[in-house]
């Protein structure tokens, strides 16, 4: 979200001007333009129908022109000594709208009205005299209508943030004399084709955030090439966000012309199909690539291994039908790899074990087969490992658990064809909270040392062929909330220790060969 950056920006600027603030004085004969500034403020105040924080209470006709160039909610006692430069009114719950005839004070540099409840449109007249305006932040309001093209007459505008409003129509072709570096119109109702002419004229832009609108690609939402070709003019681009728009087309080879410093490319929740082209390797500074929830059904170029700074790769919920490229194992900084919900088949490449910084590995819901590579045990910083819903066979490699003692959150190997016993090394996972090994062919008994996994809140060993007694030590798992060992061949007595647990709220022991009395108390009172 951009407004944090905007704020930083402001802070920096604020610093630059605080020295002027110290001036206090009475100006009995304010210059005409000061009165113009004051008139503009009073006009704004008149259009605010509800000011629950009484932020504007001191803005009165008879207030003396006083102390500051900065007018902010936090220092609301001020009127201005010099010309008003900064009008900072975020988070005041204002109701009302921006008056049609309001003209921004001509020296105004920063206007922030974010997080209010303003309705109505942005009146074009606002920008009649905006040559000094650098930052306009109207995000998180209920503003609607078209974005006026007059916004383009502010030659020094650096930042336009209209995030989360209800603007409609097309993005106007701002002619901002090439100074715009930050444009955020996410979460609006903008329509029309992706703005080729606009981006061709934004050579200085760093942040281009258009996500969550109703825009389409060219040729009836089938062609992304014209837009990506035009983006080649944005040589400084750092972040491109085009998510959740239903954009159609293939990833064009012109993607290789994106700014060499691009770090974030967010294209999730669109209708993009085909391959990840080899030109992806050109965007060599990329840190986050998100293609989740598209229709990708081609190949993934091995050139992706050239993205040596990549930290997060989201390819889940697509229609990939290839093997998992070895190239992923060559991304030294990768911390997240999400390939879930595709049709990747074949073995899990053993070189994924080279990804020693990996925190999240999601390969679930694919057609992967073969054994779990023991090398995954080298990914010593894994927090979450999900290999569920594949066709994996063989035993659970002991190396997995001995290497992965860092696993914090969960390990999910369920819905595969794993066999053999549950390796006792799993008892080393002291931080794991959820362990799901259900729906495999695991046999043997549940070892008593399971109680060493003291952080466990959830155990699911159901639908296997486990046998023997349920160890008494289960009752020592002080955080256990859910315990499911149903549909196995467990026998003997149900351990009395289970009713010691104050946290357990789901217990399923059904379809086993348990004998004897069902213990009384605690969880057993509420479970059938
Ligand atoms: C306005 O009032 C609300 C609730 O009293 C408070 O949370 C918020 O911080 C106030 N806003 C400002 C800018 O002081
Ligand atoms: C713009 O502001 C300047 C200086 O404050 C003023 O002289 C001029 O008349 C204004 N122009 C418009 C169109 O309001
Ligand atoms: C402003 O909008 C927010 C978010 O929709 C809402 O929670 C709040 O109650 C509104 N405030 C007023 C004063 O209407
Ligand atoms: C570009 O800037 C110049 C002077 O800085 C100004 O005269 C001109 O109107 C601006 N162009 C547009 C389209 O705003
Ligand atoms: C965009 O880049 C192309 C190719 O470098 C160039 O021909 C064109 O003039 C640029 N457009 C603008 C508006 O600068
Ligand atoms: C890329 O970033 C570097 C370092 O910030 C900078 O020196 C360089 O000019 C940038 N390149 C372009 C094309 O913007
Ligand atoms: C990508 O990189 C290659 C090799 O460095 C270069 O020839 C090509 O022009 C770049 N641009 C695109 C759009 O592929
Ligand atoms: C893909 O990578 C190969 C080998 O590094 C390189 O020769 C080729 O130019 C790359 N292709 C593109 C389009 O970048
Ligand atoms: C990637 O897209 C998915 C699906 O929309 C989303 O849940 C996730 O937060 C996104 N991640 C980033 C870093 O954008
Ligand atoms: C991928 O999907 C597109 C659009 O649905 C289709 O035209 C194309 O034939 C598919 N390609 C493959 C390799 O399945
Ligand atoms: C990566 O992993 C493979 C297979 O596990 C191994 O043979 C290779 O030496 C590793 N490469 C590096 C650079 O660590
Ligand atoms: C493990 O994966 C299965 C299948 O993908 C899923 O149904 C289950 O909820 C997951 N378990 C946990 C603890 O998330």
XYZ file of C-alpha atoms and ligand atoms in Angstrom:
696
model
C 0.000 0.000 0.000
C 1.358 3.293 -1.010
C 0.244 5.613 1.661
C 3.013 4.452 3.974
C 5.459 5.612 1.367
C 3.524 8.820 1.018
C 3.814 9.302 4.734
C 7.552 8.770 4.710
C 7.750 11.265 2.001
C 5.747 13.699 4.087
C 7.835 13.110 7.138
C 10.900 13.946 5.152
C 9.276 17.087 3.848
C 7.917 17.940 7.253
C 11.439 17.933 8.616
C 12.517 20.327 5.973
C 9.940 22.883 7.065
C 9.626 22.565 10.841
C 12.139 25.350 11.311
C 9.675 27.786 9.761
C 7.015 26.756 12.260
C 8.652 28.395 15.206
C 7.652 31.800 13.976
C 4.769 33.204 15.990
C 3.281 36.564 15.440
C 0.322 38.751 14.736
C -0.158 40.002 11.300
C -2.726 42.709 11.396
C -2.429 43.468 7.771
C -2.259 40.125 6.076
C -1.496 40.116 2.434
C -4.390 39.599 0.073
C -3.235 36.077 -0.894
C -3.233 35.022 2.762
C -6.878 35.993 2.915
C -7.453 33.931 -0.201
C -5.923 30.907 1.546
C -8.097 31.529 4.591
C -11.195 31.882 2.439
C -10.431 28.547 0.799
C -10.146 26.860 4.189
C -13.400 28.331 5.418
C -15.081 27.239 2.217
C -13.807 23.716 2.791
C -15.026 23.812 6.375
C -18.505 24.856 5.255
C -18.786 21.747 3.078
C -17.977 19.403 5.976
C -21.342 18.442 7.398
C -19.962 16.443 10.294
C -16.615 16.867 12.030
C -16.811 14.420 14.942
C -13.310 15.234 16.230
C -13.972 18.985 16.079
C -10.798 19.318 14.091
C -12.063 22.378 12.291
C -13.582 24.081 15.317
C -10.908 26.766 15.437
C -11.230 27.651 11.801
C -13.233 30.835 12.282
C -13.811 33.915 10.221
C -12.351 36.067 12.986
C -9.335 33.861 13.789
C -6.175 35.795 13.397
C -3.770 34.775 10.769
C -1.266 33.089 12.990
C 1.581 30.707 13.189
C 2.206 28.118 10.570
C 2.549 27.061 7.027
C 1.362 23.641 8.106
C -2.209 22.966 8.942
C -2.755 19.546 10.399
C -5.398 17.932 12.521
C -2.896 17.509 15.330
C -2.096 21.231 15.447
C -5.507 22.522 14.601
C -5.123 25.833 16.360
C -3.193 27.391 13.558
C -3.849 29.723 10.761
C -1.129 30.788 8.526
C 1.728 33.176 8.659
C 3.101 32.518 5.277
C 1.146 30.966 2.501
C -0.352 27.585 3.306
C 1.903 24.780 2.078
C 0.730 21.668 3.874
C -2.862 20.724 4.593
C -2.816 17.441 6.489
C -6.264 16.281 7.521
C -6.142 12.501 7.586
C -8.279 10.272 9.761
C -10.835 12.830 10.941
C -14.035 11.001 9.991
C -15.246 14.061 8.090
C -18.587 13.715 6.401
C -19.228 15.943 3.434
C -17.715 16.679 0.072
C -15.145 18.859 -1.612
C -16.921 22.089 -2.660
C -17.312 22.594 -6.407
C -15.844 26.066 -6.433
C -12.886 25.380 -4.133
C -9.513 26.316 -5.610
C -6.487 24.920 -3.825
C -4.358 27.639 -2.241
C -1.794 28.389 -4.881
C 1.273 27.591 -2.757
C -0.163 24.335 -1.452
C 2.390 21.539 -1.799
C 0.769 18.677 0.075
C -2.904 17.858 0.512
C -3.829 14.752 2.489
C -7.436 13.926 3.223
C -7.010 10.171 3.522
C -9.241 8.124 5.782
C -12.162 10.455 5.978
C -15.672 9.789 4.793
C -15.838 12.240 1.939
C -18.406 11.652 -0.789
C -19.056 13.300 -4.150
C -16.488 13.933 -6.835
C -13.213 15.761 -7.262
C -14.277 19.131 -8.713
C -12.112 20.107 -11.710
C -11.841 23.692 -10.442
C -9.778 22.434 -7.509
C -6.751 22.332 -9.792
C -7.074 25.849 -11.190
C -3.908 27.038 -9.482
C -1.934 23.957 -8.465
C 1.500 24.638 -9.832
C 3.137 23.875 -6.471
C 1.150 20.739 -5.618
C 3.397 17.698 -5.155
C 1.338 15.262 -3.096
C -2.388 14.606 -3.374
C -3.652 11.846 -1.102
C -7.407 11.273 -1.053
C -7.218 7.550 -0.312
C -9.771 5.672 1.792
C -12.792 7.885 1.208
C -16.047 7.393 -0.684
C -15.251 9.722 -3.557
C -16.867 8.913 -6.898
C -17.299 10.110 -10.463
C -14.519 10.512 -12.982
C -10.978 11.495 -12.107
C -10.882 14.989 -13.658
C -8.367 15.451 -16.446
C -7.512 18.816 -14.904
C -5.439 16.901 -12.351
C -2.925 16.796 -15.170
C -2.454 20.534 -15.053
C -0.384 20.323 -11.875
C 3.092 20.153 -13.383
C 4.873 19.228 -10.158
C 2.561 16.507 -8.916
C 4.705 13.576 -7.706
C 2.168 11.479 -5.879
C -1.473 10.830 -6.661
C -3.079 8.435 -4.203
C -6.767 7.676 -4.754
C -6.623 4.168 -3.219
C -9.981 2.769 -2.086
C -12.624 5.127 -3.413
C -15.375 4.650 -5.976
C -14.007 6.417 -9.029
C -15.387 5.325 -12.383
C -14.542 5.925 -16.033
C -11.107 5.783 -17.588
C -7.855 7.001 -16.125
C -7.324 10.406 -17.724
C -4.201 11.011 -19.716
C -2.317 13.066 -17.152
C 0.202 15.387 -18.757
C 2.086 16.126 -15.632
C 5.212 17.386 -17.316
C 6.786 14.040 -16.535
C 7.052 14.381 -12.785
C 4.653 11.701 -11.487
C 6.520 9.061 -9.498
C 3.711 7.456 -7.543
C 0.248 6.655 -8.894
C -2.103 4.527 -6.816
C -5.707 4.081 -7.940
C -6.221 0.580 -6.487
C -9.651 -0.437 -5.237
C -11.802 1.772 -7.442
C -14.250 1.078 -10.271
C -12.131 2.353 -13.145
C -12.750 0.833 -16.561
C -11.391 0.982 -20.079
C -8.255 -0.438 -21.653
C -4.981 -0.444 -19.769
C -3.657 3.119 -20.235
C -0.952 2.844 -22.889
C -0.730 6.572 -23.687
C -0.539 7.413 -20.018
C 2.373 5.135 -19.163
C 4.285 6.193 -22.262
C 4.315 9.626 -20.681
C 5.429 8.663 -17.205
C 9.173 8.166 -17.597
C 9.832 8.992 -13.937
C 7.229 6.725 -12.351
C 8.437 4.396 -9.568
C 5.148 2.999 -8.240
C 2.276 2.151 -10.575
C -0.592 0.535 -8.689
C -3.747 -0.129 -10.710
C -5.032 -3.316 -9.017
C -8.659 -4.009 -8.199
C -10.346 -2.058 -10.963
C -12.308 -3.156 -14.005
C -9.762 -2.398 -16.690
C -9.161 -4.764 -19.618
C -6.249 -5.560 -21.903
C -6.242 -4.624 -25.602
C -8.162 -6.302 -28.452
C -11.134 -7.174 -26.293
C -9.157 -8.235 -23.225
C -6.919 -10.657 -25.124
C -3.660 -8.779 -25.622
C -1.286 -7.554 -22.921
C 1.490 -6.725 -25.356
C 0.661 -3.063 -26.135
C 0.615 -2.153 -22.460
C 3.819 -3.982 -21.526
C 5.534 -2.530 -24.597
C 4.533 0.977 -23.489
C 5.824 0.266 -19.983
C 9.322 0.061 -21.448
C 9.244 3.877 -21.317
C 8.946 3.704 -17.518
C 12.605 2.925 -17.080
C 12.658 3.667 -13.339
C 9.666 1.506 -12.401
C 9.999 -0.323 -9.056
C 6.497 -1.707 -8.478
C 3.833 -2.737 -10.979
C 0.539 -3.914 -9.517
C -2.172 -5.108 -11.903
C -3.949 -7.676 -9.726
C -7.628 -8.608 -9.579
C -8.806 -7.071 -12.806
C -9.662 -10.126 -14.862
C -6.989 -9.122 -17.382
C -6.796 -11.517 -20.323
C -3.927 -12.477 -22.627
C -0.543 -14.141 -22.497
C 2.498 -12.810 -20.681
C 4.139 -11.036 -23.636
C 7.854 -11.257 -24.342
C 7.861 -7.476 -23.916
C 7.805 -8.255 -20.186
C 11.581 -8.369 -20.599
C 11.561 -4.639 -21.283
C 10.211 -3.728 -17.847
C 12.433 -1.453 -15.812
C 15.703 -3.060 -14.806
C 15.048 -2.045 -11.195
C 11.539 -3.545 -10.948
C 11.147 -5.377 -7.620
C 7.411 -6.169 -7.424
C 5.284 -7.583 -10.217
C 1.790 -8.443 -9.011
C -0.496 -10.025 -11.614
C -2.584 -12.337 -9.444
C -6.303 -12.928 -9.940
C -6.456 -12.283 -13.675
C -7.105 -14.408 -16.763
C -3.526 -14.616 -17.994
C -2.704 -17.871 -19.808
C 0.224 -19.513 -21.588
C 3.867 -19.650 -20.531
C 6.288 -17.724 -18.391
C 8.515 -16.464 -21.245
C 12.300 -16.591 -21.208
C 12.437 -12.783 -21.169
C 11.390 -12.937 -17.508
C 15.098 -13.356 -16.833
C 15.646 -9.715 -17.880
C 13.852 -8.322 -14.840
C 16.829 -9.284 -12.787
C 16.054 -7.251 -9.650
C 12.624 -8.836 -9.151
C 11.849 -9.694 -5.516
C 8.149 -10.653 -5.686
C 6.396 -12.298 -8.623
C 2.727 -13.092 -8.095
C 0.792 -14.991 -10.766
C -1.612 -16.754 -8.389
C -5.100 -17.507 -9.665
C -4.616 -17.139 -13.405
C -5.002 -19.587 -16.285
C -1.295 -20.250 -16.862
C -1.092 -23.503 -18.840
C 2.252 -23.434 -20.653
C 5.853 -23.864 -19.661
C 8.048 -21.980 -17.212
C 11.290 -20.850 -18.814
C 14.473 -21.999 -17.118
C 15.621 -18.386 -17.472
C 13.615 -17.703 -14.331
C 16.755 -18.858 -12.531
C 18.318 -15.526 -13.542
C 16.100 -13.769 -10.986
C 18.772 -13.974 -8.361
C 17.012 -11.552 -5.993
C 13.645 -13.311 -6.075
C 12.241 -13.897 -2.576
C 8.591 -14.772 -3.208
C 7.264 -16.772 -6.136
C 3.507 -17.323 -6.256
C 2.306 -19.605 -9.068
C -0.547 -21.362 -7.271
C -4.068 -21.858 -8.623
C -3.085 -22.113 -12.291
C -3.109 -24.931 -14.835
C 0.575 -25.750 -15.123
C 1.029 -29.353 -16.281
C 4.822 -29.629 -16.472
C 7.405 -31.016 -14.096
C 8.627 -28.602 -11.436
C 11.529 -26.774 -13.121
C 14.956 -27.446 -11.610
C 15.502 -23.707 -12.098
C 13.573 -22.981 -8.888
C 16.360 -24.681 -6.958
C 18.753 -22.034 -8.267
C 17.073 -19.015 -6.681
C 19.333 -18.411 -3.705
C 17.131 -15.873 -1.897
C 13.821 -17.649 -2.306
C 11.814 -17.558 0.932
C 8.418 -18.553 -0.435
C 7.552 -20.974 -3.204
C 3.855 -21.599 -3.785
C 3.055 -24.046 -6.596
C -0.097 -25.445 -5.020
C -3.297 -26.163 -6.923
C -1.814 -26.937 -10.328
C -1.101 -30.151 -12.196
C 2.660 -30.259 -11.735
C 3.755 -33.874 -12.098
C 6.864 -35.989 -11.635
C 9.394 -35.895 -8.835
C 9.982 -33.065 -6.422
C 13.415 -31.823 -7.612
C 15.989 -32.689 -4.987
C 17.788 -29.399 -5.579
C 14.974 -27.548 -3.788
C 17.105 -28.530 -0.803
C 19.567 -25.862 -1.946
C 17.047 -23.198 -0.960
C 18.388 -22.693 2.519
C 16.385 -19.504 3.078
C 13.048 -21.075 2.261
C 10.372 -20.372 4.892
C 7.280 -21.516 3.010
C 7.072 -24.421 0.603
C 3.619 -25.170 -0.753
C 3.418 -27.981 -3.309
C -0.010 -29.279 -2.325
C -2.768 -30.289 -4.710
C -0.660 -31.367 -7.660
C 0.162 -34.698 -9.308
C 3.631 -35.071 -7.825
C 4.949 -38.616 -7.429
C 8.087 -40.402 -6.277
C 9.678 -40.034 -2.893
C 10.013 -36.975 -0.723
C 13.631 -35.919 -1.374
C 15.638 -36.183 1.864
C 17.490 -33.032 0.766
C 14.440 -30.997 1.820
C 15.913 -31.448 5.278
C 18.517 -28.859 4.256
C 15.850 -26.160 4.111
C 16.523 -25.456 7.745
C 14.475 -22.277 7.917
C 11.153 -23.784 6.858
C 8.132 -22.634 8.825
C 5.485 -24.312 6.737
C 5.737 -27.384 4.564
C 2.691 -28.540 2.635
C 3.067 -31.510 0.294
C -0.508 -32.695 0.757
C -2.788 -34.062 -1.948
C -0.213 -35.527 -4.320
C 0.851 -39.059 -5.224
C 3.993 -39.233 -3.143
C 5.221 -42.708 -2.184
C 7.942 -44.227 -0.023
C 8.659 -43.441 3.587
C 8.852 -40.109 5.335
C 12.615 -39.452 5.217
C 14.035 -39.102 8.738
C 16.333 -36.348 7.383
C 13.246 -34.243 6.878
C 12.511 -33.984 10.561
C 16.091 -33.846 11.801
C 16.919 -30.965 9.461
C 13.659 -29.167 9.932
C 13.755 -28.633 13.662
C 12.855 -25.011 12.915
C 9.465 -25.892 11.475
C 7.292 -23.501 13.360
C 3.864 -23.701 12.015
C 2.933 -26.770 10.146
C 3.826 -29.864 8.272
C 1.173 -31.371 6.046
C 1.904 -34.595 4.195
C -1.694 -35.764 4.082
C -3.478 -37.364 1.129
C -0.492 -39.147 -0.404
C 0.585 -42.785 -0.563
C 3.338 -42.607 2.029
C 4.169 -45.829 3.841
C 6.334 -47.146 6.640
C 6.222 -45.896 10.176
C 6.090 -42.357 11.437
C 9.790 -41.488 11.949
C 10.635 -40.939 15.586
C 12.719 -37.942 14.439
C 9.443 -36.029 14.124
C 9.563 -35.731 17.909
C 12.353 -33.160 17.416
C 9.907 -30.656 15.951
C 9.485 -28.744 19.184
C 7.887 -25.731 17.543
C 5.488 -27.376 15.148
C 1.864 -26.465 15.790
C 0.018 -28.560 13.238
C 0.980 -31.989 12.003
C -1.210 -33.599 9.374
C -0.144 -37.036 8.139
C -3.663 -38.247 7.442
C -4.847 -40.364 4.502
C -1.620 -42.229 3.755
C -0.559 -45.855 4.252
C 1.476 -45.224 7.389
C 1.849 -48.208 9.714
C 3.521 -49.024 13.006
C 2.737 -47.365 16.267
C 2.564 -43.832 17.572
C 5.750 -43.259 19.625
C 5.380 -41.868 23.156
C 8.002 -39.188 22.406
C 5.335 -37.350 20.414
C 4.843 -35.428 23.645
C 8.159 -33.648 22.938
C 6.386 -31.653 20.215
C 5.075 -29.432 22.955
C 3.733 -26.699 20.666
C 1.314 -29.009 18.868
C -2.245 -27.749 18.695
C -3.398 -30.088 15.974
C -2.563 -33.705 15.176
C -4.220 -35.570 12.354
C -3.023 -39.157 11.845
C -6.394 -40.407 10.621
C -6.963 -42.783 7.693
C -3.735 -44.785 7.967
C -2.976 -48.285 9.269
C -1.394 -47.333 12.574
C -1.547 -49.981 15.291
C -0.681 -50.521 18.932
C -1.643 -48.416 21.910
C -2.218 -44.718 21.994
C 0.594 -43.513 24.283
C -0.385 -42.002 27.618
C 1.993 -39.120 26.950
C -0.511 -37.562 24.511
C -2.118 -36.015 27.562
C 1.076 -34.023 28.162
C 0.511 -31.936 25.036
C -0.700 -28.869 26.871
C -1.751 -26.932 23.767
C -3.563 -29.663 21.915
C -6.905 -28.520 20.516
C -7.624 -31.095 17.855
C -6.639 -34.772 17.858
C -7.779 -37.142 15.131
C -6.580 -40.738 14.874
C -9.778 -42.129 13.385
C -9.766 -44.985 10.899
C -6.607 -46.812 11.979
C -5.945 -50.132 13.742
C -5.167 -48.695 17.158
C -6.007 -50.917 20.115
C -5.822 -51.143 23.859
C -7.298 -48.662 26.284
C -8.074 -45.047 25.557
C -5.505 -43.173 27.680
C -7.025 -41.568 30.733
C -4.557 -38.715 30.346
C -6.640 -37.261 27.507
C -9.210 -35.876 29.904
C -6.490 -33.871 31.680
C -6.299 -31.558 28.699
C -8.111 -28.279 29.183
C -7.566 -27.198 25.605
C -8.752 -30.209 23.620
C -11.980 -29.463 21.803
C -11.974 -31.931 18.915
C -11.260 -35.610 19.468
C -11.883 -38.356 16.957
C -10.962 -41.918 17.926
C -13.552 -43.686 15.790
C -12.977 -46.715 13.555
C -10.224 -48.282 15.656
C -10.049 -51.365 17.889
C -10.013 -49.657 21.279
C -11.235 -51.718 24.246
C -12.481 -50.979 27.696
C -14.293 -48.052 29.237
C -14.444 -44.614 27.708
C -12.845 -42.346 30.330
C -15.076 -39.795 31.986
C -14.663 -36.055 32.404
C -13.416 -33.143 30.327
C -13.469 -33.726 26.573
C -15.242 -37.048 26.967
C -18.349 -35.324 28.352
C -18.947 -33.550 25.069
C -17.682 -36.062 22.510
C -19.625 -38.990 21.198
C -10.615 11.245 15.672
O -11.319 10.607 16.714
C -11.173 9.196 16.724
C -12.110 8.615 17.765
O -12.249 9.470 18.838
C -9.720 8.880 17.020
O -9.529 7.489 17.025
C -8.867 9.481 15.918
O -7.504 9.263 16.207
C -9.126 10.969 15.819
N -8.406 11.462 14.659
C -7.466 12.386 14.753
C -6.816 12.771 13.472
O -7.148 12.913 15.808
C -3.213 31.737 -8.700
O -2.549 32.222 -7.548
C -1.853 33.447 -7.751
C -1.057 33.759 -6.504
O -1.715 33.426 -5.369
C -2.844 34.517 -8.078
O -2.185 35.736 -8.305
C -3.622 34.109 -9.317
O -4.629 35.036 -9.586
C -4.247 32.733 -9.125
N -4.828 32.322 -10.399
C -6.048 31.756 -10.454
C -6.497 31.341 -11.813
O -6.751 31.640 -9.487
C -16.732 6.538 8.202
O -16.538 5.340 7.457
C -16.104 4.278 8.231
C -15.757 3.131 7.307
O -16.812 2.853 6.432
C -17.198 3.928 9.251
O -16.765 2.848 10.044
C -17.464 5.143 10.111
O -18.511 4.869 10.984
C -17.790 6.353 9.276
N -17.831 7.519 10.124
C -18.846 8.361 10.114
C -18.710 9.538 11.050
O -19.802 8.209 9.385
C 4.377 22.123 -18.181
O 5.118 23.041 -17.389
C 5.183 24.353 -17.900
C 6.081 25.218 -17.042
O 6.644 24.488 -16.005
C 3.769 24.935 -17.944
O 3.803 26.212 -18.522
C 2.893 24.019 -18.788
O 1.566 24.469 -18.730
C 2.949 22.591 -18.296
N 2.221 21.717 -19.190
C 1.097 21.126 -18.873
C 0.466 20.286 -19.914
O 0.618 21.178 -17.747
C 8.430 5.676 -25.561
O 9.537 4.916 -25.962
C 9.620 4.758 -27.373
C 10.730 3.772 -27.662
O 11.884 4.101 -26.926
C 9.874 6.117 -27.995
O 9.910 5.983 -29.418
C 8.700 7.041 -27.639
O 8.967 8.328 -28.096
C 8.527 7.080 -26.124
N 7.308 7.800 -25.858
C 7.311 8.925 -25.189
C 6.013 9.604 -25.050
O 8.320 9.354 -24.650
C 18.428 1.493 -10.847
O 18.768 1.689 -9.482
C 20.078 2.154 -9.291
C 20.341 2.167 -7.807
O 19.314 2.766 -7.134
C 20.229 3.521 -9.918
O 21.536 4.003 -9.754
C 19.909 3.410 -11.395
O 19.920 4.679 -11.985
C 18.544 2.780 -11.637
N 18.361 2.523 -13.026
C 17.370 3.045 -13.705
C 17.305 2.716 -15.142
O 16.520 3.696 -13.173
C 16.310 -8.702 -22.507
O 17.683 -9.023 -22.360
C 18.312 -9.370 -23.546
C 19.692 -9.854 -23.239
O 20.291 -9.042 -22.282
C 18.271 -8.176 -24.505
O 18.856 -8.528 -25.733
C 16.827 -7.745 -24.727
O 16.792 -6.584 -25.511
C 16.159 -7.491 -23.403
N 14.798 -7.020 -23.586
C 13.716 -7.770 -23.855
C 12.449 -7.056 -24.081
O 13.750 -8.968 -23.898
C 17.801 -17.108 -21.528
O 18.973 -17.582 -20.897
C 19.981 -17.941 -21.810
C 21.100 -18.588 -21.015
O 21.459 -17.799 -19.945
C 20.439 -16.708 -22.565
O 21.431 -17.064 -23.510
C 19.260 -16.101 -23.291
O 19.619 -14.883 -23.891
C 18.125 -15.849 -22.318
N 16.960 -15.413 -23.058
C 16.364 -14.256 -22.834
C 15.233 -13.947 -23.725
O 16.701 -13.526 -21.949
C -0.292 -13.081 -4.103
O -1.620 -13.356 -4.498
C -2.371 -14.112 -3.574
C -3.720 -14.401 -4.187
O -4.401 -13.248 -4.473
C -2.478 -13.337 -2.269
O -3.164 -14.096 -1.303
C -1.089 -13.007 -1.744
O -1.194 -12.199 -0.601
C -0.319 -12.269 -2.813
N 1.013 -11.991 -2.303
C 1.660 -10.890 -2.578
C 2.993 -10.693 -1.937
O 1.205 -10.051 -3.324
C -3.925 -22.605 -22.747
O -5.132 -21.903 -22.600
C -5.486 -21.144 -23.750
C -6.681 -20.279 -23.404
O -7.619 -21.011 -22.684
C -5.745 -22.093 -24.914
O -6.095 -21.359 -26.055
C -4.462 -22.869 -25.174
O -4.661 -23.815 -26.187
C -3.989 -23.565 -23.922
N -2.651 -24.089 -24.148
C -2.289 -25.292 -23.762
C -0.864 -25.672 -24.032
O -3.049 -26.059 -23.212
C 22.046 -28.200 -5.451
O 21.437 -29.446 -5.218
C 21.935 -30.502 -5.987
C 21.065 -31.718 -5.752
O 20.624 -31.780 -4.463
C 23.389 -30.732 -5.675
O 23.944 -31.788 -6.426
C 24.139 -29.438 -5.969
O 25.473 -29.563 -5.588
C 23.533 -28.247 -5.276
N 24.105 -27.021 -5.785
C 24.513 -26.044 -5.014
C 25.048 -24.826 -5.693
O 24.426 -26.092 -3.822
C -3.572 -30.616 4.951
O -3.897 -30.731 3.580
C -5.202 -31.218 3.333
C -5.339 -31.437 1.843
O -4.723 -30.417 1.083
C -6.217 -30.254 3.889
O -7.526 -30.723 3.672
C -5.967 -30.095 5.388
O -6.833 -29.118 5.913
C -4.531 -29.666 5.656
N -4.260 -29.711 7.071
C -3.964 -28.625 7.780
C -3.644 -28.826 9.196
O -3.944 -27.522 7.287
